[in-house]
XYZ file of C-alpha atoms in Angstrom:
432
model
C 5.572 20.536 20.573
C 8.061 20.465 18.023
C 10.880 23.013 17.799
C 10.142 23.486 13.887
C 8.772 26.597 11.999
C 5.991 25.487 9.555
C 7.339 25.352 5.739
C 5.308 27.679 3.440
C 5.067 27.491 -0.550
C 7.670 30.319 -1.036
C 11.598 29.389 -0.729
C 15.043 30.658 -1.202
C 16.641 28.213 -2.919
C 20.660 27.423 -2.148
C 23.284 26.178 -4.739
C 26.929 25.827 -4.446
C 29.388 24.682 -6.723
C 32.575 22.102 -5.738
C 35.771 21.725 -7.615
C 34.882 18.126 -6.367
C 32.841 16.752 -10.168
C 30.870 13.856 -7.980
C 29.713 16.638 -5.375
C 28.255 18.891 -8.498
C 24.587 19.703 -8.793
C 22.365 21.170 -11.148
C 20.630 24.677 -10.120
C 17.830 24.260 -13.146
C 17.093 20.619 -11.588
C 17.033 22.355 -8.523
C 14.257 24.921 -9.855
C 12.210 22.006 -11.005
C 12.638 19.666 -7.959
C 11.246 22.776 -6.262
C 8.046 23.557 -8.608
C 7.321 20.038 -8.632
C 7.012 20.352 -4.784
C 4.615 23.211 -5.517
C 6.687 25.849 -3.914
C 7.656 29.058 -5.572
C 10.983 30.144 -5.601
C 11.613 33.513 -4.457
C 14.968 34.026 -4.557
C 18.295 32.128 -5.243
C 21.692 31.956 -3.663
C 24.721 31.058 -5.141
C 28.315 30.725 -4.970
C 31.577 28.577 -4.970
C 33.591 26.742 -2.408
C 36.374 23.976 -2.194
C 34.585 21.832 0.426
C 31.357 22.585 3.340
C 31.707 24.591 6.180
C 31.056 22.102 9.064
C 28.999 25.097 11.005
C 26.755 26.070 7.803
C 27.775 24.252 5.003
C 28.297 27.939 2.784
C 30.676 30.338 4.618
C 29.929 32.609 7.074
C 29.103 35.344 5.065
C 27.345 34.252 2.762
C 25.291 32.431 5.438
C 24.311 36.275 6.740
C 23.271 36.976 2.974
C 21.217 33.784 3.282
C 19.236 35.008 6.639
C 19.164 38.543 4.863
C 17.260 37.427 2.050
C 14.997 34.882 3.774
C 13.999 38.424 5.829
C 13.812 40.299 2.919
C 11.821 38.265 0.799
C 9.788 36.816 4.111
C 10.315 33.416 2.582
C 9.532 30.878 5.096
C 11.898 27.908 4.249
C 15.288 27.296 2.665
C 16.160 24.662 0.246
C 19.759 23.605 -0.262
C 20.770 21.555 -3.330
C 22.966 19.311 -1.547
C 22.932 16.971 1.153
C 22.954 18.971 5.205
C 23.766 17.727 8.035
C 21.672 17.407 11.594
C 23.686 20.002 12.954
C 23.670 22.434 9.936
C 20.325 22.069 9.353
C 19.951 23.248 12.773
C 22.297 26.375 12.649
C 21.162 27.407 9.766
C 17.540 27.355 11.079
C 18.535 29.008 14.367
C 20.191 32.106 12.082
C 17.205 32.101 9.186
C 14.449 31.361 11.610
C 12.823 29.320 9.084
C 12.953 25.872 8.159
C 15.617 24.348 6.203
C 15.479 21.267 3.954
C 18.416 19.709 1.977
C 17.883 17.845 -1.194
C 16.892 14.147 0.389
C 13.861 16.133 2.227
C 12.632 17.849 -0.823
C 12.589 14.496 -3.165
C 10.918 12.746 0.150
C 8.591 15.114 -0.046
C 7.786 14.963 -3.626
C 7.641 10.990 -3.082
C 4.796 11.900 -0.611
C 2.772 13.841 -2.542
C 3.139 11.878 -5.926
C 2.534 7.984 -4.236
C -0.995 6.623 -4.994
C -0.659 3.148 -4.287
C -0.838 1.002 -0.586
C 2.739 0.173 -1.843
C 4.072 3.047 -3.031
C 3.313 5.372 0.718
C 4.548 2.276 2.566
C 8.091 2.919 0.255
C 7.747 6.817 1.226
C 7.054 6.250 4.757
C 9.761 3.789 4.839
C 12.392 6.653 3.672
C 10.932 9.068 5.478
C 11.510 7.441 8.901
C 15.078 6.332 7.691
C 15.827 9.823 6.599
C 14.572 11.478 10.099
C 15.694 8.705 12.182
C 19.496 10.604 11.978
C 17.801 13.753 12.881
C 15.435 13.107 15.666
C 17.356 15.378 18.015
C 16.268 18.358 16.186
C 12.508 17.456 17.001
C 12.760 18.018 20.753
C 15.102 20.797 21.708
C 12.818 21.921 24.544
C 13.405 19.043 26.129
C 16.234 18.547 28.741
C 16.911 15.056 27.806
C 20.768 14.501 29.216
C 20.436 17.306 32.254
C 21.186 16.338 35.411
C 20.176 17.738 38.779
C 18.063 17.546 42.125
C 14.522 16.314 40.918
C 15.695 15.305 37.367
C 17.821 12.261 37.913
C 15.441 8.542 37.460
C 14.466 5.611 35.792
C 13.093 5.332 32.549
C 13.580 6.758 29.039
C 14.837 10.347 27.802
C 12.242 11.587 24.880
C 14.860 11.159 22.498
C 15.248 7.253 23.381
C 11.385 6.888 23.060
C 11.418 8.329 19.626
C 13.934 6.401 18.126
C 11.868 2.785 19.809
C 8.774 4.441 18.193
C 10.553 4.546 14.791
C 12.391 1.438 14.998
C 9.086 -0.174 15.641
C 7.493 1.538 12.785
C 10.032 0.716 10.339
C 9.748 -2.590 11.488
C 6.118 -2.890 10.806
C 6.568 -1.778 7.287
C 8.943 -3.899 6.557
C 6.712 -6.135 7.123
C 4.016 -5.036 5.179
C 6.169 -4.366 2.220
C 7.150 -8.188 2.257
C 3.868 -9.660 2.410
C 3.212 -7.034 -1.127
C 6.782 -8.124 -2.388
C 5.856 -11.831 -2.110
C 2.682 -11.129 -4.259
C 5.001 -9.451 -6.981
C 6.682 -12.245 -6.765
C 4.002 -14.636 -7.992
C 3.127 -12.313 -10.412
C 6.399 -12.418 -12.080
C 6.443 -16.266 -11.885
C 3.511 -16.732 -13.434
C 4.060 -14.431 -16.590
C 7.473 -16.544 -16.506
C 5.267 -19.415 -16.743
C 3.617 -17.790 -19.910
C 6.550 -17.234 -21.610
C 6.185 -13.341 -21.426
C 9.221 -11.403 -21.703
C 9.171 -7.705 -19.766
C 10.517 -4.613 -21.207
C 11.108 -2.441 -18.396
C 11.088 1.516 -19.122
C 13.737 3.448 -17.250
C 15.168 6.765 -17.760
C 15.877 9.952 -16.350
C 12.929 11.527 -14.672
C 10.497 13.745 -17.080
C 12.430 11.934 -20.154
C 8.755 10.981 -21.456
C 8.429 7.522 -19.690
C 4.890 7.419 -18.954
C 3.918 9.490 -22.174
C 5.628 6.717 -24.326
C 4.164 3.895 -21.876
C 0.505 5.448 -22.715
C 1.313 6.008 -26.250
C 2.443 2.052 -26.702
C -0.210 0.661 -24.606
C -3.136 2.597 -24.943
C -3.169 3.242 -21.004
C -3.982 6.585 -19.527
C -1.289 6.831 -16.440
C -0.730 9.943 -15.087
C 2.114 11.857 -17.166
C 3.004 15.681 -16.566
C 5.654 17.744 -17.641
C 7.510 17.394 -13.963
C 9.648 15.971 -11.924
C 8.814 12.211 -10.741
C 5.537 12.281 -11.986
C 5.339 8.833 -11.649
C 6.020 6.337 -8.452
C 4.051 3.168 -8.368
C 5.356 0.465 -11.164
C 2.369 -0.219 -14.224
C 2.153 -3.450 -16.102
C 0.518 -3.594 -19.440
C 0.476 -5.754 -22.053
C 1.960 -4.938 -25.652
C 1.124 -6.646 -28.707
C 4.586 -6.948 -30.919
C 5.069 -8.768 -34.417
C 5.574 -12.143 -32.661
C 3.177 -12.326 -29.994
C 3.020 -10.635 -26.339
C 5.420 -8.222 -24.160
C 5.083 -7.231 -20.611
C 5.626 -3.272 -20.374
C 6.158 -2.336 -17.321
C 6.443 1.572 -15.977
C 8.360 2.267 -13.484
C 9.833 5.400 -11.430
C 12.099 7.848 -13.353
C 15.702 8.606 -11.491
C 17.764 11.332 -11.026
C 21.392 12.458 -9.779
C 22.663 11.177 -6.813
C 19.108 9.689 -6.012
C 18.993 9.492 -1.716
C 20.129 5.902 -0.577
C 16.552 5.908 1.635
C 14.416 5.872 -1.745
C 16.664 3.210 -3.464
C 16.653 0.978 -0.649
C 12.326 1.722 0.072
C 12.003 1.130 -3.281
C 13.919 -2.124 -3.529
C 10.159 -4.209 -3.864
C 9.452 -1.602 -6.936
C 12.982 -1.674 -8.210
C 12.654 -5.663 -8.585
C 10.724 -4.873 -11.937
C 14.120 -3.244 -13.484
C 16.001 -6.032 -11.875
C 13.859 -8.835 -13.542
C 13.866 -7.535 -16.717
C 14.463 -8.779 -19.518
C 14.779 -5.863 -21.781
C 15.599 -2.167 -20.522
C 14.277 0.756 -22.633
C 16.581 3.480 -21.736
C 14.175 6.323 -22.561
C 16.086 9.826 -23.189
C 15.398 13.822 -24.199
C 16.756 13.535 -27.075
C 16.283 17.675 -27.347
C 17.688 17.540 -23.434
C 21.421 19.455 -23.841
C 22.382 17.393 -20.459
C 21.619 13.850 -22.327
C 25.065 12.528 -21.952
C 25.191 13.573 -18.405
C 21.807 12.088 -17.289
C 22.549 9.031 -19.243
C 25.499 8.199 -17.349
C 23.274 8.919 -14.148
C 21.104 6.391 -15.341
C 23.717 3.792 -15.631
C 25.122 4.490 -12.373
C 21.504 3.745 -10.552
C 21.082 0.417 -12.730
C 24.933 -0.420 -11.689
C 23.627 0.957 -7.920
C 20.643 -1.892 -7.964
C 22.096 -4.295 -9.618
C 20.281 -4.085 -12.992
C 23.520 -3.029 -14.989
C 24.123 -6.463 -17.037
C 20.223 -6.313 -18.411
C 19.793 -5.819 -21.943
C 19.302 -2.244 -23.175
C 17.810 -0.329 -25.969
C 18.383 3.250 -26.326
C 14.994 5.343 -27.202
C 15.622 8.809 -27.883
C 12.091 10.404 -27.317
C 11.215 14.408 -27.833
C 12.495 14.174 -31.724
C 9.303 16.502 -32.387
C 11.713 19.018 -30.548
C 15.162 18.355 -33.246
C 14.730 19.740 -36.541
C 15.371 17.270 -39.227
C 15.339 14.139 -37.145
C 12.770 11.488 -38.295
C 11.811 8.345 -36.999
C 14.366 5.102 -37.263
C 16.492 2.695 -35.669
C 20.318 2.649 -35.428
C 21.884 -1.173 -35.351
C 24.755 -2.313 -33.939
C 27.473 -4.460 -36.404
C 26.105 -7.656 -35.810
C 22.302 -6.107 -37.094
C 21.046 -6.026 -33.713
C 18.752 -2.779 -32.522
C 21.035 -0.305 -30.326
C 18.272 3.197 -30.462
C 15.624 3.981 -31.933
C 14.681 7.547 -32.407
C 10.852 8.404 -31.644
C 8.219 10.983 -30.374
C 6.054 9.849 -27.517
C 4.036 13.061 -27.788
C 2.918 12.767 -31.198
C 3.172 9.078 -31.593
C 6.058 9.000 -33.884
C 8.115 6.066 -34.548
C 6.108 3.644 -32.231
C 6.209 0.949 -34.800
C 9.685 0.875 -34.945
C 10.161 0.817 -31.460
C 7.724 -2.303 -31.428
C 10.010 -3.721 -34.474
C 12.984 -3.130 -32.230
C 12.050 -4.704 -29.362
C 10.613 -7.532 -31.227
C 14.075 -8.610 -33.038
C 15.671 -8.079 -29.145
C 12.689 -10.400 -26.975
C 10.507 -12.238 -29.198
C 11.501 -15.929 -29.842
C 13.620 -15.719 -26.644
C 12.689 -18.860 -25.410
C 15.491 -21.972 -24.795
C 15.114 -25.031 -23.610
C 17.798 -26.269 -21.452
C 18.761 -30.207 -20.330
C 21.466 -29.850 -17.583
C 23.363 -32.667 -15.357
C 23.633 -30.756 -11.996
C 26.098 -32.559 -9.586
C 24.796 -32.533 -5.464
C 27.420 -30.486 -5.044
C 25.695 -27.417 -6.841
C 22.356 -27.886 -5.279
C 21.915 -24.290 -4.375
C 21.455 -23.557 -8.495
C 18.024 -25.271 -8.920
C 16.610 -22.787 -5.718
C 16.891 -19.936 -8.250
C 15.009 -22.909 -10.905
C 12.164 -22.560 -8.842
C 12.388 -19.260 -7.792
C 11.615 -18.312 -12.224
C 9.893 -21.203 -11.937
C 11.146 -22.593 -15.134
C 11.400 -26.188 -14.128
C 9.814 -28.552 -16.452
C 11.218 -32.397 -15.337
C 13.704 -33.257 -12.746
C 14.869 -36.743 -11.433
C 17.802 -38.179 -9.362
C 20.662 -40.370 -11.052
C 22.266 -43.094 -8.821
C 25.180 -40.986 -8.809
C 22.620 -38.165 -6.981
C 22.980 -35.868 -9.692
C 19.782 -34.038 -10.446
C 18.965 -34.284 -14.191
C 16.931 -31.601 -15.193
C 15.193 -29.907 -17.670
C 14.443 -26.664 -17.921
C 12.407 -23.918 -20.825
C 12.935 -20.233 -19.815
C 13.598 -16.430 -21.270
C 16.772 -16.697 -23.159
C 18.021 -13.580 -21.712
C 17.258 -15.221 -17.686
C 19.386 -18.323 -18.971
C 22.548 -15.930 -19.846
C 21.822 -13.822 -16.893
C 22.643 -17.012 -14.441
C 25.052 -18.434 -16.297
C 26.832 -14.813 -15.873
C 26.125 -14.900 -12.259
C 27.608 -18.365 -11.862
C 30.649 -17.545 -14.299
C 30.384 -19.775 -16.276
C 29.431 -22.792 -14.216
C 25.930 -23.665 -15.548
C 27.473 -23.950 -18.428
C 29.191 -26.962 -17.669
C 26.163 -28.444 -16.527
C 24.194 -28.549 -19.798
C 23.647 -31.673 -21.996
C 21.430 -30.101 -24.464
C 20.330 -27.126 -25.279
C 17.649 -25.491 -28.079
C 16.100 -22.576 -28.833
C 12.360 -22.172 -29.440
C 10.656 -20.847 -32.231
């Protein structure tokens, strides 16, 4: 039996600002983290500190005015914005006597509720154990795991040893799973490289308007609500631009300091940012934290490697600005940088299509390169787009080859090679 008190649907909520700018949360983002969980808020906690107290993370005192109001209020668990510790999760329960979560365990549990797909609760699961793995002791405090003593000294394992093989096994059998799924994305991926089809990946800051403009482009009907993460499992549609065929593809929305567990679960789901070819950074344009969640945005694309990917800027919600129509803002060389829509009311959807036309239609190049035996280990990430079109052997063991690809996947590997592909090519077009 587990030394936990059951969590309820109403909750004290617990913010604390830090001089320190990358330790700052947001209480509001808090309130909505917490409604999206489908608890109610019942009270609300606040105050100011240099650094955590290593016993309760807030002071003393205002740990008392904590357990006060949970008694008060007869709310039956806590949520902290920040990130607690095993052991002050565990104080804090012992003086509250109600269960505490920090913010990891309330986005986990959002993850749960919101995953649909055989993927997407692998992913969850997959956090979940890596989350409570660090905090197994708190599970089994009736126990007497490490006492000694006539009639308790023997072989075999302590409770807390057999729960940590039980999840290592576990996470090793998802990892599995979550291979055998990533391998079919995989193929997927190569074969609408084979087509030619470019993807346009939507990312953003969660409850930007994602899914509404995904349904709105595509004619789809994915779930959208006005809430946090209302949207886990990736969606692939096609959409019809001026010349020819796009892959969109929907994926989950991020937030501030998003838990390390859910980025690295999430890595198979991720992929679809990483393989891009086009990101549409969708934004609330009527949002007065914009700037702030844009720059959160970046740091998660720099955090999964998806920074050097081609963006365009779509500022959605417009039907919320007074005096702001529809258009597109270019860059000095003509290119499209934002474009300025409503997902809700369909507004400026054909010059987002326009946009991302001029940025991924006639993308294509086809490449001739000279590749010496030396830099063999360049045509394994060939096959892996699967982009190869004719390869032979010279008598000097150079592998002449030819391949026709996304223009944007050329530049990506020449970047990643600095600049050594490059030197490789004999010839080189573009396709219309």
């Amino acid at each position: 039996m587990f030394d936990r008190y059951e969590a309820g649907e109403s909750a004290v909520l617990v913010h604390i600002d830090f001089s320190d700018e990358d330790s700052r949360e947001d209480i509001t983002e808090l309130q909505l983290l917490v409604e999206s969980a489908g608890a109610e808020a019942v009270g609300v906690i606040t105050g100011s500190r240099r650094s955590p107290d290593r016993k309760y993370f807030v002071g003393s005192g205002k740990a008392e005015e904590l357990a006060a109001m949970v008694s008060a209020t007869e709310a039956n668990v806590v949520i902290f914005n920040h990130a607690l510790s095993p052991a002050q999760e565990r104080n804090l329960e012992q003086l509250c006597q109600c269960r505490v979560l920090d913010r990891t365990t309330l986005i986990l549990d959002i993850f749960a509720q919101r995953a649909r797909t055989y993927e997407g609760k692998l992913q969850v699961e997959l956090a979940q154990l890596r989350h409570m793995s660090t905090r197994l002791i708190r599970g089994w405090t009736h126990l007497e795991r490490q006492k000694g003593g006539i009639g308790l000294r023997g072989p075999g394992e302590t409770q807390l040893e057999t729960d940590r093989r039980l999840l290592r096994g576990r996470i090793k059998t998802i990892n599995k799973r979550l291979a055998k799924v990533d391998k079919q994305r995989e193929q997927s991926r190569r074969a609408r490289k084979r087509s030619d089809l470019a993807t346009v990946s939507l990312v953003g800051y969660t409850n930007a308007g994602k899914s509404t403009l995904f349904n709105a482009l595509t004619v789809s009907d994915v779930y959208a609500a006005d809430q946090l993460f209302a949207t886990l499992d990736p969606t692939l549609r096609k959409l019809e631009i001026q010349d020819g065929s796009v892959i969109l593809a929907d994926t989950v929305g991020f937030i501030r300091h998003l838990p390390h567990d859910l980025v690295a679960a999430f890595k198979a789901t991720l992929q679809e940012t990483r393989e891009a070819d086009l990101l549409l950074h969708i934004v609330d344009a009527a949002d007065e934290n914009m700037g702030d969640n844009f720059e959160q945005v970046q740091h998660v694309l720099k955090e999964i490697g998806a920074e050097e990917i081609p963006q365009l800027v779509v500022c959605n919600k417009i039907d919320l600005l007074e005096e702001v129509s529809p258009k597109i803002d270019f860059d000095s060389e003509g290119l499209p940088t934002r474009v300025w829509v409503s997902a809700q009311q369909s507004k400026g959807l054909e010059e987002l299509k326009t946009a991302i036309n001029q940025l991924v239609g006639q993308s294509i190049v086809e490449v001739d390169l000279q590749v010496p035996a030396t830099a063999g280990h360049y045509l394994g990430q060939f096959y892996r787009l699967d982009v190869i079109q004719q390869k032979e052997y010279d008598d000097l063991g150079n592998c002449i080859l030819s391949v026709r690809m996304i223009e944007a996947d050329w530049h990506r590997l020449v970047k990643q090679s600095q600049g050594e592909l490059e030197t490789f090519v004999v010839e080189s077009a573009a396709v219309e």
